[in-house]
Structures are given as structure tokens and as C-alpha cells.
PDB file of C-alpha atoms in Angstrom:
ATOM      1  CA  UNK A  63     -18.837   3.098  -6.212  1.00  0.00           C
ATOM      2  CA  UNK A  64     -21.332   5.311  -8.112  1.00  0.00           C
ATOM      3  CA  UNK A  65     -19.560   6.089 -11.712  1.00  0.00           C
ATOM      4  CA  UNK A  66     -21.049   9.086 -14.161  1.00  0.00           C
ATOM      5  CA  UNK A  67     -20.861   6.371 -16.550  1.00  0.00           C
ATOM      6  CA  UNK A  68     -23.223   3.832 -15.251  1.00  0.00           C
ATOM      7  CA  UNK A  69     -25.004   2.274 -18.309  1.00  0.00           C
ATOM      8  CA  UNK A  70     -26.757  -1.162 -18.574  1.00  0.00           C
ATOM      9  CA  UNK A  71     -24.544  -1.291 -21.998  1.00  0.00           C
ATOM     10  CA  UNK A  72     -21.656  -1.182 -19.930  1.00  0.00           C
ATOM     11  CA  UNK A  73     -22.635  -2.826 -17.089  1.00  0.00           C
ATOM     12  CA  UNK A  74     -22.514  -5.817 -19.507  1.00  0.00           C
ATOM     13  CA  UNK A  75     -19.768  -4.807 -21.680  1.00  0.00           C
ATOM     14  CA  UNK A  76     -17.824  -4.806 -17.723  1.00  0.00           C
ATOM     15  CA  UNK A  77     -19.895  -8.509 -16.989  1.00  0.00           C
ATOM     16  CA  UNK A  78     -18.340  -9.684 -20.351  1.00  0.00           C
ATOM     17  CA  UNK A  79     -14.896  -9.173 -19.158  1.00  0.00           C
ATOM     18  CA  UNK A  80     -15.050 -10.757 -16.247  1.00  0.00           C
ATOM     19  CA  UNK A  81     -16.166 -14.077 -17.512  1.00  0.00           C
ATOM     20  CA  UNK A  82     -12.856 -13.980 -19.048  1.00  0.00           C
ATOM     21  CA  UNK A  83     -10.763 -17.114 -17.769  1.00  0.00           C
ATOM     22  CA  UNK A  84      -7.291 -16.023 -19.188  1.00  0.00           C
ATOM     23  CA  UNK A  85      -5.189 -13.784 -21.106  1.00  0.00           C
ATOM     24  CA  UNK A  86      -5.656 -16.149 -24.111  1.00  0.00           C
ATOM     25  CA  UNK A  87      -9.443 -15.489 -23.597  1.00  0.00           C
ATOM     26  CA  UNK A  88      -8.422 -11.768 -23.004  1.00  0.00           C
ATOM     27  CA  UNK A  89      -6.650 -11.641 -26.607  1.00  0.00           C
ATOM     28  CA  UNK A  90      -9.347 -13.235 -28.061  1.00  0.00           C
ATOM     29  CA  UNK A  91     -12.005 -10.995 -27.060  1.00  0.00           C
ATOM     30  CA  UNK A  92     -10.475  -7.649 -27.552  1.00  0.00           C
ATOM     31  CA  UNK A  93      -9.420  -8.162 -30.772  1.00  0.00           C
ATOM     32  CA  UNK A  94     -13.127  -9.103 -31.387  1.00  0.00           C
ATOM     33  CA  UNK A  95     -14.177  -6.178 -29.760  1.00  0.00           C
ATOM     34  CA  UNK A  96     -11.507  -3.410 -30.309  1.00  0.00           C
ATOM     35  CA  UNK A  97      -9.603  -2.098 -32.942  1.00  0.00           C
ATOM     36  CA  UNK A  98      -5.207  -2.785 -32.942  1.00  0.00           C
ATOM     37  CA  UNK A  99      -5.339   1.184 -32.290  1.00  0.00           C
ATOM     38  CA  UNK A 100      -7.449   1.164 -29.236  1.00  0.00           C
ATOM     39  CA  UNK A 101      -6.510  -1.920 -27.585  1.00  0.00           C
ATOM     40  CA  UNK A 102      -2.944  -0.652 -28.268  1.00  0.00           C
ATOM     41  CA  UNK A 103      -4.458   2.997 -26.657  1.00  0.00           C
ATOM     42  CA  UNK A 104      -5.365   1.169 -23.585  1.00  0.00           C
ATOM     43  CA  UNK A 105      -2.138  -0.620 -23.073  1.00  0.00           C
ATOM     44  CA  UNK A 106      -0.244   2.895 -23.558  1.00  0.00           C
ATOM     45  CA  UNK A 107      -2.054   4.629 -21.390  1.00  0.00           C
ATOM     46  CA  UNK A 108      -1.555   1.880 -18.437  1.00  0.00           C
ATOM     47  CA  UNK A 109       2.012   1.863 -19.323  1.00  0.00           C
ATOM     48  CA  UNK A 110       1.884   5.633 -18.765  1.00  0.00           C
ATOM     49  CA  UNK A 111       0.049   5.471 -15.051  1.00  0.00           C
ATOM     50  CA  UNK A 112       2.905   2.968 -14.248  1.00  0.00           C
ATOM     51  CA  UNK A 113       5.189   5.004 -15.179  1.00  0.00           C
ATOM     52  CA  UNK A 114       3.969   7.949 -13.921  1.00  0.00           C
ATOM     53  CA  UNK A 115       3.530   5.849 -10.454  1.00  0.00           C
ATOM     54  CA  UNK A 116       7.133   5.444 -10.503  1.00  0.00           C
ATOM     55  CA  UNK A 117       7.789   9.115 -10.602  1.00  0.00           C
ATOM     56  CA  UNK A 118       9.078   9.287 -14.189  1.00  0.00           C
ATOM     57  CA  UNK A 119       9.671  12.296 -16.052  1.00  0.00           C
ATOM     58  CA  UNK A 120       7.227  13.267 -19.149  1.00  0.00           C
ATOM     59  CA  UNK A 121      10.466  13.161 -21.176  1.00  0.00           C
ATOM     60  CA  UNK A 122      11.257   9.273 -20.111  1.00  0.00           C
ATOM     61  CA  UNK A 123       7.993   8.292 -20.471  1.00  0.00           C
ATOM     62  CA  UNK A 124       7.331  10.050 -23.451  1.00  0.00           C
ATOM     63  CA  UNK A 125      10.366   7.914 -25.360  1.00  0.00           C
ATOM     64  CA  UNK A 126       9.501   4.923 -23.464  1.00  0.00           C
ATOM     65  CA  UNK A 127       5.865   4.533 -24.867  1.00  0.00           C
ATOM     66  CA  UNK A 128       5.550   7.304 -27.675  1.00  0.00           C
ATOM     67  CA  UNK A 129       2.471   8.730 -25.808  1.00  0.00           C
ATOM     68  CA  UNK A 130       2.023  12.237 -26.705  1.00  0.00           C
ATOM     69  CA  UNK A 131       2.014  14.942 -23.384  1.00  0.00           C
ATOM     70  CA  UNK A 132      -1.525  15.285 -23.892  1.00  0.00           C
ATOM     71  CA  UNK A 133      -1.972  11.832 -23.523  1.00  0.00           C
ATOM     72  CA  UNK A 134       0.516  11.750 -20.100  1.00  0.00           C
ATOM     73  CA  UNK A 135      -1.347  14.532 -18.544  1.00  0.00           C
ATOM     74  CA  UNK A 136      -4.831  13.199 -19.269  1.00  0.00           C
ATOM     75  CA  UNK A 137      -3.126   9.897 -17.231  1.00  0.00           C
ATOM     76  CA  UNK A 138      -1.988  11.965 -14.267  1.00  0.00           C
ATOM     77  CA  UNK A 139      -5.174  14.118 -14.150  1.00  0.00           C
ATOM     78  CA  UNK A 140      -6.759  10.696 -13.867  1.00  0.00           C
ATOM     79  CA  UNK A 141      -4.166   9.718 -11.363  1.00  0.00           C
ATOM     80  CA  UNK A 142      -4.759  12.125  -9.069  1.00  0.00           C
ATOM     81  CA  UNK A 143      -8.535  13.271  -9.371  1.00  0.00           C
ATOM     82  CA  UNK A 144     -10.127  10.267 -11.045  1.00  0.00           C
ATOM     83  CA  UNK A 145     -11.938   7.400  -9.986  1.00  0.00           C
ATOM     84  CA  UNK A 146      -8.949   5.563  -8.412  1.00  0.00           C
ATOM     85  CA  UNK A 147      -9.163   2.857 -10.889  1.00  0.00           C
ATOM     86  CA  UNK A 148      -5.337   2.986 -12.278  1.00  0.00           C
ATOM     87  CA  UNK A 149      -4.524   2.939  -8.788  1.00  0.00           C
ATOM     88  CA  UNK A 150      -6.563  -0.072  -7.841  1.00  0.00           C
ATOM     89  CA  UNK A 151      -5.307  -2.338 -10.670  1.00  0.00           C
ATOM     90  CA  UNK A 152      -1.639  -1.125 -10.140  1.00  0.00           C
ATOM     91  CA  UNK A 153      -1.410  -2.124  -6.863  1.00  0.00           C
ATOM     92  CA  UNK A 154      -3.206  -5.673  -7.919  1.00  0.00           C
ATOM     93  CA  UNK A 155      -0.458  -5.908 -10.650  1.00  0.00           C
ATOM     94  CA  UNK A 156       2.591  -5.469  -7.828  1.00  0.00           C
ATOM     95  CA  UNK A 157       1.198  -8.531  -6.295  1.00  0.00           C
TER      96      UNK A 157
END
């Protein structure tokens, strides 16, 4: 996979988070490294590919997570023309 945002910045921002053992190691480190408004961004916005997954309605999952429509379609643009990751760690989730 060849990403538009390949960056040796990244690349070991990406290394970092997989030498994380747990999500007690997980909490740790984000909080470090994010602030409570993007880490709670990120979460949203996962919530909001699950949900869109699941066929629910911008209205449900609007209430449900309090993510603004501009937020939901940027999710389901990324759904269905992005990169495939939401897809890829969805499915790992079900398992």
C-alpha cells in the first residue's frame, strides 16, 4: 500500500503505535500525544464508520455520537473511496 501521506515522521509516529502492548499502554500514550478533543475526534469518527457499516441513518447516528453531518459524510466518503482502512480494522474488530 502506497499512501499520499508517506512521511518518515509518520512512519514512526505509525512504528510507535505498534509497540503498544495494551489498551492501558494505548491510554497512556494518546493522552501523551493527543489532546481529550482529538483522541475523542478519533473515537467519534470510528463510531460513525461502524455505524454507518451497519446501515444507519445520518439522523440515528447523528444522536447516537453528536457528530455533525459534515463529519458523517467525510466518514462515508472515506468509506467508500478511501484507503480501505475503516474497513480493514472493522472487520478485525468483529472478530
Amino acid at each position: 500500500m502506497t499512501s499520499r501521506l508517506k512521511d518518515p515522521l509518520i512512519d514512526r509516529l505509525f512504528e510507535a503505535v505498534l509497540c503498544l502492548k495494551d489498551s492501558d499502554e494505548c491510554y497512556r500514550f494518546f493522552e501523551d500525544i493527543c489532546t481529550v478533543a482529538e483522541l475523542k475526534s478519533l473515537a467519534q469518527r470510528l463510531e460513525v464508520a461502524k455505524m454507518l457499516e451497519a446501515n444507519r441513518t445520518y439522523g440515528e447516528i447523528a444522536e447516537k455520537t453528536g457528530a455533525s453531518t459534515a463529519t458523517i459524510s467525510r466518514v462515508k466518503r472515506c468509506l467508500n473511496y478511501g484507503a480501505d482502512g475503516y474497513k480493514l480494522v472493522l472487520e478485525r474488530l468483529k472478530k
